[in-house]
CSV table of C-alpha atoms in Angstrom, one decimal:
chain,number,residue,atom,x,y,z
A,1,MET,CA,1.5,159.0,-87.8
A,2,VAL,CA,-1.9,158.7,-88.7
A,3,THR,CA,-2.6,154.9,-88.7
A,4,ARG,CA,-0.3,154.5,-85.9
A,5,LYS,CA,-2.5,156.8,-84.0
A,6,MET,CA,-5.7,154.8,-85.4
A,7,ALA,CA,-4.1,151.5,-84.4
A,8,ARG,CA,-3.3,153.0,-80.7
A,9,VAL,CA,-7.5,153.9,-80.6
A,10,ARG,CA,-8.5,150.9,-82.2
A,11,SER,CA,-6.3,148.8,-79.4
A,12,PHE,CA,-7.7,150.7,-76.6
A,13,LEU,CA,-11.3,150.6,-77.8
A,14,LEU,CA,-10.6,146.7,-78.0
A,15,LEU,CA,-8.9,146.3,-75.0
A,16,ALA,CA,-12.1,148.5,-73.2
A,17,ALA,CA,-14.9,146.5,-74.8
A,18,LEU,CA,-12.8,143.0,-73.3
A,19,ALA,CA,-12.6,144.4,-69.9
A,20,GLY,CA,-16.2,145.6,-69.7
A,21,THR,CA,-17.1,142.1,-71.1
A,22,ILE,CA,-15.2,140.3,-68.6
A,23,SER,CA,-16.7,142.7,-65.7
A,24,CYS,CA,-20.2,141.9,-66.2
A,25,ALA,CA,-19.9,138.2,-66.6
A,26,PRO,CA,-22.0,136.6,-63.9
A,27,VAL,CA,-20.5,135.7,-61.0
A,28,ASP,CA,-22.5,132.8,-58.9
A,29,ARG,CA,-21.8,131.9,-54.9
A,30,ASN,CA,-22.8,129.9,-52.7
A,31,HIS,CA,-23.5,130.0,-49.7
A,32,GLY,CA,-24.4,127.1,-46.4
A,33,TYR,CA,-24.1,123.6,-46.4
A,34,ILE,CA,-25.8,120.4,-47.7
A,35,PRO,CA,-24.6,116.8,-46.1
A,36,LEU,CA,-23.6,114.6,-48.7
A,37,PRO,CA,-26.2,111.9,-50.1
A,38,GLU,CA,-23.5,109.3,-49.4
A,39,ASP,CA,-23.6,111.0,-45.6
A,40,LEU,CA,-27.5,110.8,-45.6
A,41,ASP,CA,-27.2,107.6,-46.7
A,42,ARG,CA,-25.7,106.2,-43.1
A,43,ILE,CA,-28.4,107.8,-41.3
A,44,VAL,CA,-31.1,105.4,-40.0
A,45,VAL,CA,-35.0,106.7,-39.4
A,46,GLY,CA,-35.9,105.6,-36.0
A,47,GLN,CA,-32.4,104.2,-34.9
A,48,ASP,CA,-30.3,107.9,-34.7
A,49,SER,CA,-30.0,110.6,-32.4
A,50,ARG,CA,-28.9,114.3,-32.4
A,51,GLU,CA,-25.7,113.4,-31.2
A,52,SER,CA,-25.0,110.7,-33.9
A,53,VAL,CA,-26.5,113.1,-36.8
A,54,ALA,CA,-24.4,115.6,-35.9
A,55,ASP,CA,-21.8,113.2,-35.9
A,56,ILE,CA,-22.5,111.6,-39.4
A,57,VAL,CA,-23.3,114.8,-41.5
A,58,GLY,CA,-21.9,117.5,-39.0
A,59,PRO,CA,-23.7,120.4,-37.0
A,60,PRO,CA,-27.0,122.1,-38.6
A,61,THR,CA,-27.7,125.2,-40.1
A,62,ALA,CA,-30.2,126.3,-37.7
A,63,GLY,CA,-32.1,124.3,-35.3
A,64,GLY,CA,-35.9,124.5,-34.6
A,65,VAL,CA,-36.8,126.0,-31.4
A,66,LEU,CA,-40.9,125.7,-31.7
A,67,SER,CA,-40.7,122.3,-33.6
A,68,GLY,CA,-38.8,120.6,-31.1
A,69,GLY,CA,-35.2,121.0,-32.0
A,70,ASP,CA,-35.1,119.5,-35.4
A,71,TYR,CA,-32.2,120.4,-37.8
A,72,PHE,CA,-32.2,121.9,-40.8
A,73,TYR,CA,-29.6,122.8,-43.3
A,74,VAL,CA,-29.7,125.1,-46.1
A,75,ALA,CA,-27.5,125.8,-49.0
A,76,SER,CA,-28.4,128.4,-51.3
A,77,LYS,CA,-26.7,130.0,-55.0
A,78,PHE,CA,-26.4,133.4,-55.7
A,79,ARG,CA,-25.7,135.1,-59.0
A,80,HIS,CA,-23.9,138.5,-59.2
A,81,PHE,CA,-24.3,139.9,-62.7
A,82,GLY,CA,-22.3,143.6,-62.7
A,83,ALA,CA,-23.9,146.1,-60.6
A,84,VAL,CA,-27.4,144.2,-60.7
A,85,ALA,CA,-28.4,143.4,-56.7
A,86,PRO,CA,-27.2,139.3,-56.6
A,87,ARG,CA,-30.4,137.1,-57.3
A,88,GLU,CA,-30.9,134.0,-55.5
A,89,ILE,CA,-31.2,131.0,-58.4
A,90,SER,CA,-31.5,128.3,-56.4
A,91,ARG,CA,-31.9,126.9,-52.9
A,92,GLU,CA,-32.1,123.6,-51.1
A,93,VAL,CA,-33.5,123.1,-47.4
A,94,LEU,CA,-33.0,119.5,-45.6
A,95,ALA,CA,-35.0,119.1,-42.4
A,96,ILE,CA,-34.1,116.4,-40.4
A,97,ARG,CA,-37.2,115.4,-37.9
A,98,PHE,CA,-37.0,114.3,-34.5
A,99,ASP,CA,-39.1,112.1,-32.6
A,100,ALA,CA,-40.3,113.4,-28.7
A,101,ASN,CA,-37.5,110.3,-27.7
A,102,GLY,CA,-35.0,112.4,-29.7
A,103,LEU,CA,-34.8,109.6,-32.5
A,104,VAL,CA,-35.2,110.6,-36.3
A,105,ARG,CA,-38.3,110.6,-37.6
A,106,ASN,CA,-38.0,111.9,-41.2
A,107,ILE,CA,-35.3,113.5,-43.5
A,108,GLU,CA,-36.8,115.9,-46.3
A,109,ARG,CA,-35.7,118.1,-48.8
A,110,PHE,CA,-37.0,121.9,-50.2
A,111,GLY,CA,-36.0,123.4,-53.1
A,112,LEU,CA,-37.0,127.0,-54.2
A,113,GLU,CA,-39.3,125.3,-57.2
A,114,ASP,CA,-41.3,123.5,-54.2
A,115,GLY,CA,-42.6,126.8,-53.3
A,116,ARG,CA,-42.6,125.5,-49.4
A,117,VAL,CA,-41.4,127.8,-46.9
A,118,VAL,CA,-39.4,126.9,-44.2
A,119,VAL,CA,-39.2,129.7,-41.5
A,120,LEU,CA,-36.2,129.9,-40.2
A,121,SER,CA,-36.3,132.9,-37.3
A,122,ARG,CA,-33.7,134.3,-34.9
A,123,ARG,CA,-34.7,135.8,-31.5
A,124,VAL,CA,-33.7,139.3,-31.2
A,125,THR,CA,-34.4,141.4,-27.8
A,126,ASP,CA,-36.4,144.6,-28.1
A,127,ASP,CA,-35.0,147.4,-26.9
A,128,ASN,CA,-38.4,149.4,-26.1
A,129,VAL,CA,-37.2,152.7,-27.5
A,130,ALA,CA,-39.1,153.2,-30.3
A,131,ASP,CA,-37.2,154.7,-33.0
A,132,THR,CA,-36.1,157.6,-31.1
A,133,THR,CA,-32.6,159.2,-31.4
A,134,PHE,CA,-30.7,161.5,-28.6
A,135,ILE,CA,-31.5,164.6,-30.6
A,136,ARG,CA,-35.4,163.3,-30.3
A,137,GLN,CA,-35.1,162.6,-26.6
A,138,LEU,CA,-33.2,166.1,-25.8
A,139,LEU,CA,-35.9,168.1,-27.8
A,140,GLY,CA,-38.8,166.0,-26.4
A,141,ASN,CA,-38.2,167.5,-23.0
A,142,ILE,CA,-38.6,170.6,-24.1
A,143,GLY,CA,-42.6,171.9,-23.2
A,144,ARG,CA,-42.0,169.5,-19.9
A,145,VAL,CA,-40.5,172.0,-17.9
A,146,ASN,CA,-43.2,173.0,-14.9
A,147,ALA,CA,-42.6,176.9,-13.6
A,148,SER,CA,-42.3,175.5,-10.0
A,149,ASP,CA,-39.8,173.2,-10.9
A,150,PHE,CA,-37.8,176.6,-11.0
A,151,ILE,CA,-39.8,178.2,-8.1
A,152,GLY,CA,-39.4,175.8,-5.4
A,153,GLU,CA,-43.2,175.6,-5.2
A,154,ASN,CA,-44.3,172.2,-4.6
C-alpha cells in the first residue's frame, strides 16, 4: 500500500515537473509584414510609382507624413517566456523612398542590430485637459464662490 501511494506521488511530481517545464517554454510571436525578396526584385527604381509598389508588395505598414509619403514595412519578433514580459528579439524595417515625382528613389532595409532608428509616429489630437478628473474639476470650484453671487449684488 505504501508503494502504491509512493508511485502516485512520484507520478504526480513527474507530471507537475513536466507541466512546469512545458509552461515555461519560450513562445515566439511574429508581428508586422515585410515583403518577400522576390516581390522586391520586381520593383524598378526610377520607374515604379506609389500605386504600382502597393500593387506589387501590398500596402505599407506605415507611410511617412513628413518625408513625402515614403512607405515603411515593419516586422518584429517577440519572445514570450512564462510570466516575464515579452522581449523583442528581432526587428526589420523596409523603407521604400519616393522622389518628388512619386517614383521609387531607393529601397532600404534596417534591422535591430543596425542601431538605426526610424521614427514611426502617429498624430494624436490633444483634448487640452491636463490630468483633470471629474472629481478634481468639481472640488476645484470650492473657494471660487463669491458672496455677492448669493446676495445678488453686482
